[in-house]
PDB file of C-alpha atoms in Angstrom:
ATOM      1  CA  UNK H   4     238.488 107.144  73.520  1.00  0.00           C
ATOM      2  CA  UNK H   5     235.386 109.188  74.064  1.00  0.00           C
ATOM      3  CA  UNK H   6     233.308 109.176  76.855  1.00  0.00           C
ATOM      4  CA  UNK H   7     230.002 107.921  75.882  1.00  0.00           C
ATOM      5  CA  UNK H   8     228.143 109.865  78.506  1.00  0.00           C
ATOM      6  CA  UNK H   9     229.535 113.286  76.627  1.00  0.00           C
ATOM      7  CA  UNK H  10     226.903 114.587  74.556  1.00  0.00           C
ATOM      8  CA  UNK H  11     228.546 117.100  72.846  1.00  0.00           C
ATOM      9  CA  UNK H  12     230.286 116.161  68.729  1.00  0.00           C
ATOM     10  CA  UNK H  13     232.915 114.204  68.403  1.00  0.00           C
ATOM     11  CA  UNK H  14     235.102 117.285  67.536  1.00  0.00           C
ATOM     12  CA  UNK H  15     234.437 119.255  70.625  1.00  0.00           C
ATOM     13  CA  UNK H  16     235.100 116.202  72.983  1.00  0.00           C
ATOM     14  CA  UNK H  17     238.470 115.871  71.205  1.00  0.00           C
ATOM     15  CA  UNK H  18     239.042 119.438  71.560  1.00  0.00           C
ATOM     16  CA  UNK H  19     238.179 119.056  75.112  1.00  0.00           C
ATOM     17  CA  UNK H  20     240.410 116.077  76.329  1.00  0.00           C
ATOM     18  CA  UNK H  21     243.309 118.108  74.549  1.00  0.00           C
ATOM     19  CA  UNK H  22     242.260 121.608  76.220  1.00  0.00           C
ATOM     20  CA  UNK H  23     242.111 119.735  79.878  1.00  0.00           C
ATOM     21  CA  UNK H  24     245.612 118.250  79.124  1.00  0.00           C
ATOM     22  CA  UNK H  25     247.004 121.412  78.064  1.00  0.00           C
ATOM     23  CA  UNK H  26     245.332 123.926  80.888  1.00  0.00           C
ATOM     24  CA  UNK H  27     246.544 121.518  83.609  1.00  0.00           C
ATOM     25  CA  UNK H  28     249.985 121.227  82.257  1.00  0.00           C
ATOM     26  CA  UNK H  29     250.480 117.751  81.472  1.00  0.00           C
ATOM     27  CA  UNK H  30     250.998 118.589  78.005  1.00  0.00           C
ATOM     28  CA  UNK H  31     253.987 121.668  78.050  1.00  0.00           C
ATOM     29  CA  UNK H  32     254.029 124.327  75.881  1.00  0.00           C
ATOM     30  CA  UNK H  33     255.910 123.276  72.549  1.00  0.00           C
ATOM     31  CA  UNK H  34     254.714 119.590  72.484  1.00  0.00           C
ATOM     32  CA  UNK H  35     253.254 118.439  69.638  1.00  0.00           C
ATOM     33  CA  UNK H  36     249.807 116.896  69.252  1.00  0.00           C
ATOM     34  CA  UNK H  37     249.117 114.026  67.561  1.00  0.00           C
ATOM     35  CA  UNK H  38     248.695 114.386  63.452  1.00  0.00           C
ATOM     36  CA  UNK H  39     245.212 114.539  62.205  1.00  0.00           C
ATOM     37  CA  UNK H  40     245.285 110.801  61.031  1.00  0.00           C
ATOM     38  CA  UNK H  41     246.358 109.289  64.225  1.00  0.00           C
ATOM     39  CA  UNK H  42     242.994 111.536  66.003  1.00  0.00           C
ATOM     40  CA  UNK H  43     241.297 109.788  63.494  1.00  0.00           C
ATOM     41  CA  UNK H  44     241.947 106.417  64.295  1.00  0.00           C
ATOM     42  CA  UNK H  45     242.484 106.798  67.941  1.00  0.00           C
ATOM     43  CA  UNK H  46     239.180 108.481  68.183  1.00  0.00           C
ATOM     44  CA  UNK H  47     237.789 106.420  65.905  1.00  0.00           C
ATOM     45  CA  UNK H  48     236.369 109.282  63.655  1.00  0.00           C
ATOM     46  CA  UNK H  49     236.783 110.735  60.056  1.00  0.00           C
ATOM     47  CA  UNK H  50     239.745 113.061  59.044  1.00  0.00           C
ATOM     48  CA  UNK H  51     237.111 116.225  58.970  1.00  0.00           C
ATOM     49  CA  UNK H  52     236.295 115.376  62.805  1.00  0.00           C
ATOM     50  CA  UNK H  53     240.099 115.563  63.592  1.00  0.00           C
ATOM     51  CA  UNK H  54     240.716 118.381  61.728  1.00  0.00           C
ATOM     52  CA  UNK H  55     237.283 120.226  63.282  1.00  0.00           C
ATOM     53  CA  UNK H  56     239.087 119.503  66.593  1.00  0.00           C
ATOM     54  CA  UNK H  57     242.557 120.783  66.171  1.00  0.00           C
ATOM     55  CA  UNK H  58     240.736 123.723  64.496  1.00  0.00           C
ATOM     56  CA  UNK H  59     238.554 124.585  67.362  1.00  0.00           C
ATOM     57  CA  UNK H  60     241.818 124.482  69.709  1.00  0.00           C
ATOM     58  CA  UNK H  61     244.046 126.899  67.556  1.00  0.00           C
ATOM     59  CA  UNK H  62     240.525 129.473  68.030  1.00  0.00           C
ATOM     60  CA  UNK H  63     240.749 128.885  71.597  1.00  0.00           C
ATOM     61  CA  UNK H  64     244.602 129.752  71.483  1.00  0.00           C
ATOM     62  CA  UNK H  65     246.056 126.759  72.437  1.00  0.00           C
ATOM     63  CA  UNK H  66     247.782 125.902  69.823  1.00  0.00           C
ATOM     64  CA  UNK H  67     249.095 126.814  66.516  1.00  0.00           C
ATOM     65  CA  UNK H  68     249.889 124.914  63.290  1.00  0.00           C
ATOM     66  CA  UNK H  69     253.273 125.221  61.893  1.00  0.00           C
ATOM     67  CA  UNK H  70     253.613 123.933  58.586  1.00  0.00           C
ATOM     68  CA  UNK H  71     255.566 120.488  57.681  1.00  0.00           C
ATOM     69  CA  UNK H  72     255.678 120.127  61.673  1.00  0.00           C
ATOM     70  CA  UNK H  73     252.544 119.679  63.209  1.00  0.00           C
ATOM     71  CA  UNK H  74     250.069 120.976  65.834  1.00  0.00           C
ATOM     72  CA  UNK H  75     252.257 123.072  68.957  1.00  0.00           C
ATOM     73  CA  UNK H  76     251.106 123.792  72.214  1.00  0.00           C
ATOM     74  CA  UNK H  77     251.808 127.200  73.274  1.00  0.00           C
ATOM     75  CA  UNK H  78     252.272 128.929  76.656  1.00  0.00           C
ATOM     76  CA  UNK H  79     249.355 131.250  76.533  1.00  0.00           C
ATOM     77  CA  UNK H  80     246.321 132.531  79.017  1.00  0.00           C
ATOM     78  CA  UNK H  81     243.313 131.055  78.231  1.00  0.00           C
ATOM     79  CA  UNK H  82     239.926 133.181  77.870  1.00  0.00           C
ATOM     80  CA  UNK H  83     237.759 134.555  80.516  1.00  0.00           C
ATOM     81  CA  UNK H  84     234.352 132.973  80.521  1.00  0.00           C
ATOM     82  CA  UNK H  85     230.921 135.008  80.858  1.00  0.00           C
ATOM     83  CA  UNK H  86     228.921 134.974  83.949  1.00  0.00           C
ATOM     84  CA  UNK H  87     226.092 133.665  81.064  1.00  0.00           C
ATOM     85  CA  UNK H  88     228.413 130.763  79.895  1.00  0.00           C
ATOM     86  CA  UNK H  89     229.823 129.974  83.374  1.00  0.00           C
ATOM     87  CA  UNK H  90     225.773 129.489  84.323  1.00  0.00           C
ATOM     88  CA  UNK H  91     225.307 127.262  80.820  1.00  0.00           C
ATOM     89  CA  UNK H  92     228.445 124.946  82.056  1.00  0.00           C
ATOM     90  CA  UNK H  93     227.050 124.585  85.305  1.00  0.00           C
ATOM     91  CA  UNK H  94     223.591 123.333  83.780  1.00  0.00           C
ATOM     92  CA  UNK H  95     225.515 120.622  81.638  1.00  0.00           C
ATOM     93  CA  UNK H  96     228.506 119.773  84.116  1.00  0.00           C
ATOM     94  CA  UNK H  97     227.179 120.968  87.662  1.00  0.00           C
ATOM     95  CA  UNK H  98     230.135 123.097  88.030  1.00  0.00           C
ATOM     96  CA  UNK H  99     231.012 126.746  86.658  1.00  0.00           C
ATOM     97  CA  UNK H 100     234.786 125.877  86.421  1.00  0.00           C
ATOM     98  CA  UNK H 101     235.896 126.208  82.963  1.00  0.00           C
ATOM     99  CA  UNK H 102     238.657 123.234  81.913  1.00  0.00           C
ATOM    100  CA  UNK H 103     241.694 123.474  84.076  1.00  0.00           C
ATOM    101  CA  UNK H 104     240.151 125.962  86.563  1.00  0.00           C
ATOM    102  CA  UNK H 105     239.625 126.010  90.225  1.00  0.00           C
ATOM    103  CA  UNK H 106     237.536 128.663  92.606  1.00  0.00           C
ATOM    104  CA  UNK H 107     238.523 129.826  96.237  1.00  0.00           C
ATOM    105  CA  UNK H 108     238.269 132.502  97.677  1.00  0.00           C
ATOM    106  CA  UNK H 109     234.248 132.360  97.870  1.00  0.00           C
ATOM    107  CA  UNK H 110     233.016 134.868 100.923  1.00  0.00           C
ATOM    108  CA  UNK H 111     229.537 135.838 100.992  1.00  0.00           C
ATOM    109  CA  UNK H 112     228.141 138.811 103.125  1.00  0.00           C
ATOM    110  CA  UNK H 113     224.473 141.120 103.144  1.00  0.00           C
ATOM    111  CA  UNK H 114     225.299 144.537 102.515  1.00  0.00           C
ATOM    112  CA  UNK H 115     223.350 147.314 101.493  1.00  0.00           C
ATOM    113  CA  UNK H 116     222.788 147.596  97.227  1.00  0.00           C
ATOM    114  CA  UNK H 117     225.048 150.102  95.621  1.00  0.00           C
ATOM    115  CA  UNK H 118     223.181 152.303  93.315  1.00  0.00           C
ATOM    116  CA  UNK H 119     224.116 150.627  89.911  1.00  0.00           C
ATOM    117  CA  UNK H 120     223.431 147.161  91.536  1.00  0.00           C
ATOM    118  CA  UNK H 121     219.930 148.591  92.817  1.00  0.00           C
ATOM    119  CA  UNK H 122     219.754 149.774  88.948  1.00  0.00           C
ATOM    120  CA  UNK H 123     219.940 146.224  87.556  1.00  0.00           C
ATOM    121  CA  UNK H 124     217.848 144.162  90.675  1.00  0.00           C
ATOM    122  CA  UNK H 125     215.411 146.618  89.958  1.00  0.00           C
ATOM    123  CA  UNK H 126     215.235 147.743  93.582  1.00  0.00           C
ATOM    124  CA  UNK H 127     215.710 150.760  95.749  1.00  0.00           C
ATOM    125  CA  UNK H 128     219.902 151.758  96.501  1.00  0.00           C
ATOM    126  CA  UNK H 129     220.700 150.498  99.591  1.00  0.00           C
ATOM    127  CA  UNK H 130     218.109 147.575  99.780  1.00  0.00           C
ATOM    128  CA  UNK H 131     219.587 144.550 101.448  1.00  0.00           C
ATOM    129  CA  UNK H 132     221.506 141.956  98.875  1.00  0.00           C
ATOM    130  CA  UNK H 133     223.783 139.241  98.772  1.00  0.00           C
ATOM    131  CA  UNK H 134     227.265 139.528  97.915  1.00  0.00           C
ATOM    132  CA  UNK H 135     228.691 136.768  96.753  1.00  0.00           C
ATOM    133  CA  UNK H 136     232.383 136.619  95.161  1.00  0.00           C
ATOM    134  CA  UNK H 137     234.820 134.161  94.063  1.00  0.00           C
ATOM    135  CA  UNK H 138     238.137 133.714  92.435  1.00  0.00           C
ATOM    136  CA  UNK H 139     238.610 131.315  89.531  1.00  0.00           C
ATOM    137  CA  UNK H 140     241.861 130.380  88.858  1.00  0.00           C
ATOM    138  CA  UNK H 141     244.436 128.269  86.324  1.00  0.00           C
ATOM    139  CA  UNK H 142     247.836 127.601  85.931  1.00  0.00           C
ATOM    140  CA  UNK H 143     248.619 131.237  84.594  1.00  0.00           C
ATOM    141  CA  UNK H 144     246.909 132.403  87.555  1.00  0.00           C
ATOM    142  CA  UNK H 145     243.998 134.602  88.006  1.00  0.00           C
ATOM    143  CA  UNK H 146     241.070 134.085  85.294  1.00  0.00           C
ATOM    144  CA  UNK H 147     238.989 136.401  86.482  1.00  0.00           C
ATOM    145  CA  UNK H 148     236.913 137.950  90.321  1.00  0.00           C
ATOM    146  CA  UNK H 149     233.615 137.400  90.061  1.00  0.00           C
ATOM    147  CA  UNK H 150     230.472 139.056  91.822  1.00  0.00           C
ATOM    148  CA  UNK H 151     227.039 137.642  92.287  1.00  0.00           C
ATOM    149  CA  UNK H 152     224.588 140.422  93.849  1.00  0.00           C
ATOM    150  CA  UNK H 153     221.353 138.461  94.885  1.00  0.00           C
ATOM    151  CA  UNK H 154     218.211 139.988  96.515  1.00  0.00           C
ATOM    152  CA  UNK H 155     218.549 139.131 100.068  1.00  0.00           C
ATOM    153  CA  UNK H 156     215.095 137.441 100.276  1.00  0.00           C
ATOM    154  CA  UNK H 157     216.493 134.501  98.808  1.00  0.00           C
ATOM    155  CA  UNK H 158     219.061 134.461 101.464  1.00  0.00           C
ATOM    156  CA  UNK H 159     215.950 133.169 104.026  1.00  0.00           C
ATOM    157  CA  UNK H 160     214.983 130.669 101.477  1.00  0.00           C
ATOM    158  CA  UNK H 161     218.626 129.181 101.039  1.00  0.00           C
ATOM    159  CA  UNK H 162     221.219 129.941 103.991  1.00  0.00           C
ATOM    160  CA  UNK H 163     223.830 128.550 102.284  1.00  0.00           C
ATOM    161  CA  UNK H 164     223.582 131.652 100.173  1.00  0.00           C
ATOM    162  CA  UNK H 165     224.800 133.765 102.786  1.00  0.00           C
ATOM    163  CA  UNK H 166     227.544 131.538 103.987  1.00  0.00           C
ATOM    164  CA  UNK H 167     231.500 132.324 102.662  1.00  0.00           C
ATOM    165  CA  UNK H 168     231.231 129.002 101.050  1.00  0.00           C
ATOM    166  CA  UNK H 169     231.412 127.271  97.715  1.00  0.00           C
ATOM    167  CA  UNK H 170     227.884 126.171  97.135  1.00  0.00           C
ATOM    168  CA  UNK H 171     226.898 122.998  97.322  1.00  0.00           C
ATOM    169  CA  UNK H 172     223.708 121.572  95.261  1.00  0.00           C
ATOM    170  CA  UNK H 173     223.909 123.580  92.152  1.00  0.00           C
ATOM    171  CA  UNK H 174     224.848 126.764  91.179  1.00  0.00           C
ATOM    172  CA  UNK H 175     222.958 129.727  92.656  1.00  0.00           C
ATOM    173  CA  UNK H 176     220.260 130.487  90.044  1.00  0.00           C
ATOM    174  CA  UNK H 177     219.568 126.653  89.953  1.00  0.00           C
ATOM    175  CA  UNK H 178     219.065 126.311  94.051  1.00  0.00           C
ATOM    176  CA  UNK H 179     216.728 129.607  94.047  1.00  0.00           C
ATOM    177  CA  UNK H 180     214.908 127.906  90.731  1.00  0.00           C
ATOM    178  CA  UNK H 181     214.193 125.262  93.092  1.00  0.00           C
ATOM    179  CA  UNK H 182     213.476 126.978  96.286  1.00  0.00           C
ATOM    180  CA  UNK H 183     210.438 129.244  94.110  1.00  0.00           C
ATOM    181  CA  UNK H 184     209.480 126.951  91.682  1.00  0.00           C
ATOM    182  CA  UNK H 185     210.088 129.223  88.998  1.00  0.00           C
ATOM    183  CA  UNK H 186     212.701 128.713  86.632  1.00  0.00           C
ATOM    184  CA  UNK H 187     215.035 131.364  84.967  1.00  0.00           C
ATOM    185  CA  UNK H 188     213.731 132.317  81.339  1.00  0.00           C
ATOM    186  CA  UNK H 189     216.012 135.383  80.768  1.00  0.00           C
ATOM    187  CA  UNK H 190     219.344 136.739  81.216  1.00  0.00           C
ATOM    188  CA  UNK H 191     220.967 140.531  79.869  1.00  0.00           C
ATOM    189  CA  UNK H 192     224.967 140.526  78.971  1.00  0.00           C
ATOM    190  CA  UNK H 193     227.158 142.705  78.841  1.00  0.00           C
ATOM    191  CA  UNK H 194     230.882 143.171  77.914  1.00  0.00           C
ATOM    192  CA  UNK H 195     233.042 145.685  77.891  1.00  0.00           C
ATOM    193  CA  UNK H 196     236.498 147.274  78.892  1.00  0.00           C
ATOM    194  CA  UNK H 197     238.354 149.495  81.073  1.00  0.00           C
ATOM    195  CA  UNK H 198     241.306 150.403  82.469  1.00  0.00           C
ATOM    196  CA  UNK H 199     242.814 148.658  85.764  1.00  0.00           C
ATOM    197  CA  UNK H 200     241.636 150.419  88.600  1.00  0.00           C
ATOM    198  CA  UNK H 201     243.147 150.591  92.572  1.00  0.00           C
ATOM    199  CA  UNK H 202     239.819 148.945  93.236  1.00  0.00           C
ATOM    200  CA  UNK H 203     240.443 146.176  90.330  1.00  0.00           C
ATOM    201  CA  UNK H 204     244.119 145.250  91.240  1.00  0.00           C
ATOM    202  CA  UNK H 205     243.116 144.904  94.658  1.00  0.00           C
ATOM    203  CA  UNK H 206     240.036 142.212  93.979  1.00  0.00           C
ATOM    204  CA  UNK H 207     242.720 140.505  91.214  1.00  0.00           C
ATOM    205  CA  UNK H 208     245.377 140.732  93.912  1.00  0.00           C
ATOM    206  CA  UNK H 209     247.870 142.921  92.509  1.00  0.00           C
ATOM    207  CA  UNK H 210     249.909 145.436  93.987  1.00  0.00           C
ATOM    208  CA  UNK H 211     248.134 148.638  93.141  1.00  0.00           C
ATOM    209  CA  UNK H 212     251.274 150.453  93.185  1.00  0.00           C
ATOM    210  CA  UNK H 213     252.673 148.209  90.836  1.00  0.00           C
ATOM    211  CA  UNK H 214     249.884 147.174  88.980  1.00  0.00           C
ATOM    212  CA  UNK H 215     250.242 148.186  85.020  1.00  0.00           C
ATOM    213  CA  UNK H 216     247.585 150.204  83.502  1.00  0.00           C
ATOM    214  CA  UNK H 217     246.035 147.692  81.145  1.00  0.00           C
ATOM    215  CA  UNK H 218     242.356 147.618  79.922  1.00  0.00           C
ATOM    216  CA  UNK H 219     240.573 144.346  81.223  1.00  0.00           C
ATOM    217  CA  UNK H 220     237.435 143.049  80.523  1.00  0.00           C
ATOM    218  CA  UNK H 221     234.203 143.073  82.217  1.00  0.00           C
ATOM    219  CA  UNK H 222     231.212 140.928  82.151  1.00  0.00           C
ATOM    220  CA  UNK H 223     228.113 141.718  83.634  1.00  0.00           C
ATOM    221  CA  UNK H 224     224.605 139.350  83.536  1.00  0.00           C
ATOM    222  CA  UNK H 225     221.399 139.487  85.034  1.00  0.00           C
ATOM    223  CA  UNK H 226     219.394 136.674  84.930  1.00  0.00           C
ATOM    224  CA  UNK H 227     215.216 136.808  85.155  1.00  0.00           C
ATOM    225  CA  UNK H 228     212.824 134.699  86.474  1.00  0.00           C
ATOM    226  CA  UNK H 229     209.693 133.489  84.592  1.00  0.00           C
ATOM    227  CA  UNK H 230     207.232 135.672  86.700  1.00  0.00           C
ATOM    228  CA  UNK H 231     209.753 139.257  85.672  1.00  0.00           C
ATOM    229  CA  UNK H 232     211.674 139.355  88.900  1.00  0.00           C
ATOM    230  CA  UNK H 233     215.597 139.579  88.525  1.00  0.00           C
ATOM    231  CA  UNK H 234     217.397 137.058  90.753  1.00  0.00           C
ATOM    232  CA  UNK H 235     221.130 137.823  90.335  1.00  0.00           C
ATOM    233  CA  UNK H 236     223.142 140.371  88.751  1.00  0.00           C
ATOM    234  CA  UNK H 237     226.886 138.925  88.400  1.00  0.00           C
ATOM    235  CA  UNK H 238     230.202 140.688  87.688  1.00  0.00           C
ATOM    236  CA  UNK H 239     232.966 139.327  86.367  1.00  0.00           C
ATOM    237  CA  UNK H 240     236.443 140.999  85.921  1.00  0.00           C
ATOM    238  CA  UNK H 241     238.971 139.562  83.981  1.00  0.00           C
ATOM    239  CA  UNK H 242     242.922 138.893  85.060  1.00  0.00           C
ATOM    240  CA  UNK H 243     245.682 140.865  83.596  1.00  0.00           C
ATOM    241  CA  UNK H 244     245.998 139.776  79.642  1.00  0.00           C
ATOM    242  CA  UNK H 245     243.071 137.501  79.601  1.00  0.00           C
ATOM    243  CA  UNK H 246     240.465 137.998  76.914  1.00  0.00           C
ATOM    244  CA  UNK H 247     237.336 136.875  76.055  1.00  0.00           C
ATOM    245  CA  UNK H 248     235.677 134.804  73.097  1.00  0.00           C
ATOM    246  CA  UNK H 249     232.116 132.776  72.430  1.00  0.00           C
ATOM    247  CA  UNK H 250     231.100 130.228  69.743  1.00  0.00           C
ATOM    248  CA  UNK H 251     228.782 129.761  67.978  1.00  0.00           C
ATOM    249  CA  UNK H 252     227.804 126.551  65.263  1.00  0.00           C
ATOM    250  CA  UNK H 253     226.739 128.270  61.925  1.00  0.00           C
ATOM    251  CA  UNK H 254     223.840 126.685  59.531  1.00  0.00           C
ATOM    252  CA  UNK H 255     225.051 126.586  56.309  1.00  0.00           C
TER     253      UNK H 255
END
C-alpha cells in the first residue's frame, strides 16, 4: 500500500494514510483501526513498523489504545504547526497545509512596519512591508491565523506577493530564494502563550464578547538569507484548544 514516491519510513507513511483518513473524517471518532498484524501484512512490513505507526498516531492524539479492544479514533483537535515546520512541509510537499487542512482567507496589503515587526526585519518602524495572512483550517475548524511580514522590496521582485492571493509557485521564502539567488540558511523560533485577546478573537473569528479567556499559542519565525538579510518574519496564532508538538528521531 505505500506510495513508492514517499520518502519518508515505512512507519510514518502508515501513520500518515491513517492521520489523512482520520482529519478528513472518513474514519469517525470511535472506529477502530486495524490490529498491528493486519498493518503488517497489508503494508507489507514487520510487527515493530506497525506498532512504530500506531505509536506515532496515539503522540499525535489521534488515537488511543484500549486494552483487549484495539486502536480508537477519537474526536480531538489536532496540533498547530510552526511557521518553521509549515516552511519544511512546503519544501517536501509544495504546500504548507498540514494533513486534512485547507487555507482561505489569504489577503495581502503594504503597510507601514509596526515597531516589534521593524525589531525582527531589522529595519526602521514604519518602513514599508508586506502583510501577508491566511487562515488554515480542518474539520474542527480554525487551526490557527497566520502572518507573514516581508520587506516590501521583494514585493517589486514578485507581485504576486502583494496580491490577496494564495501563492502560486512555491511558498514565499522559496519564490524570493529564486528571485535573489540566495537561498535561506537560517531561521529564529519562537513559542509561547497568552491569553485571548479582542484583537486575537477577532483574527480567529470569534465573538469577542463571547470569546472565553483561554491561553493560546503563538509561533513566531524569522527566516535569514545566506548574505544576513531577514526575509520574513511570520506569526502564527493558534485556534481555541489547539496545541502544539514537534518530533524528533533519537540516536540510540
Amino acid at each position: 500500500m505505500a506510495d513508492q514516491a514517499d520518502n519518508r519510513a515505512p512507519y510514518a507513511q502508515i501513520a500518515a494514510h491513517y492521520a489523512a483518513l482520520i482529519t478528513s473524517g472518513d474514519l469517525q471518532p470511535g472506529s477502530l483501526l486495524p490490529s498491528i498484524k493486519t498493518l503488517s501484512q497489508e503494508w507489507s512490513v514487520s510487527t515493530a513498523t506497525a506498532e512504530k505507526a500506531l505509536r506515532k498516531l496515539r503522540n499525535e492524539g489521534l488515537v488511543r489504545g484500549i486494552h483487549g479492544i484495539g486502536t480508537e479514533v477519537l474526536d480531538r483537535p489536532a496540533p498547530m504547526s510552526s511557521g518553521a515546520q509549515r516552511q519544511d512541509r512546503g519544501l517536501v510537499t509544495g504546500s504548507s497545509w498540514g494533513t486534512g487542512e485547507r487555507s482561505d482567507s489569504h489577503q495581502a496589503s503594504v503597510v507601514p512596519a509596526p515597531a516589534d515587526v521593524a525589531e525582527a526585519l531589522d529595519i526602521k518602524p514604519g518602513s514599508k512591508v508586506i502583510r501577508r495572512s491566511r487562515v488554515y483550517r480542518d474539520r474542527h475548524g480554525i487551526v490557527a491565523h497566520s502572518t507573514s511580514w516581508i520587506p516590501a522590496q521583494y514585493g517589486e521582485l514578485i507581485p504576486q506577493l502583494t496580491r490577496s492571493e494564495r501563492l502560486t509557485g512555491g511558498t514565499s521564502l522559496q519564490l524570493i530564494a529564486q528571485a535573489t539567488g540566495r537561498p535561506i540558511r537560517h531561521r529564529f523560533d519562537t513559542a509561547s502563550a497568552r491569553l485571548l485577546t479582542r484583537e486575537d478573537a477577532e483574527l480567529l473569528e470569534l465573538d469577542p464578547a463571547k470569546a472565553p479567556k483561554k491561553p493560546v499559542v503563538v509561533m513566531t519565525a524569522k527566516f535569514v538569507d545566506s548574505e544576513g538579510a531577514v526575509v520574513e518574519y511570520g506569526v502564527d496564532l493558534g485556534g481555541p484548544d489547539r496545541t502544539w508538538q514537534t518530533e524528533s528521531e533519537l540516536s540510540q
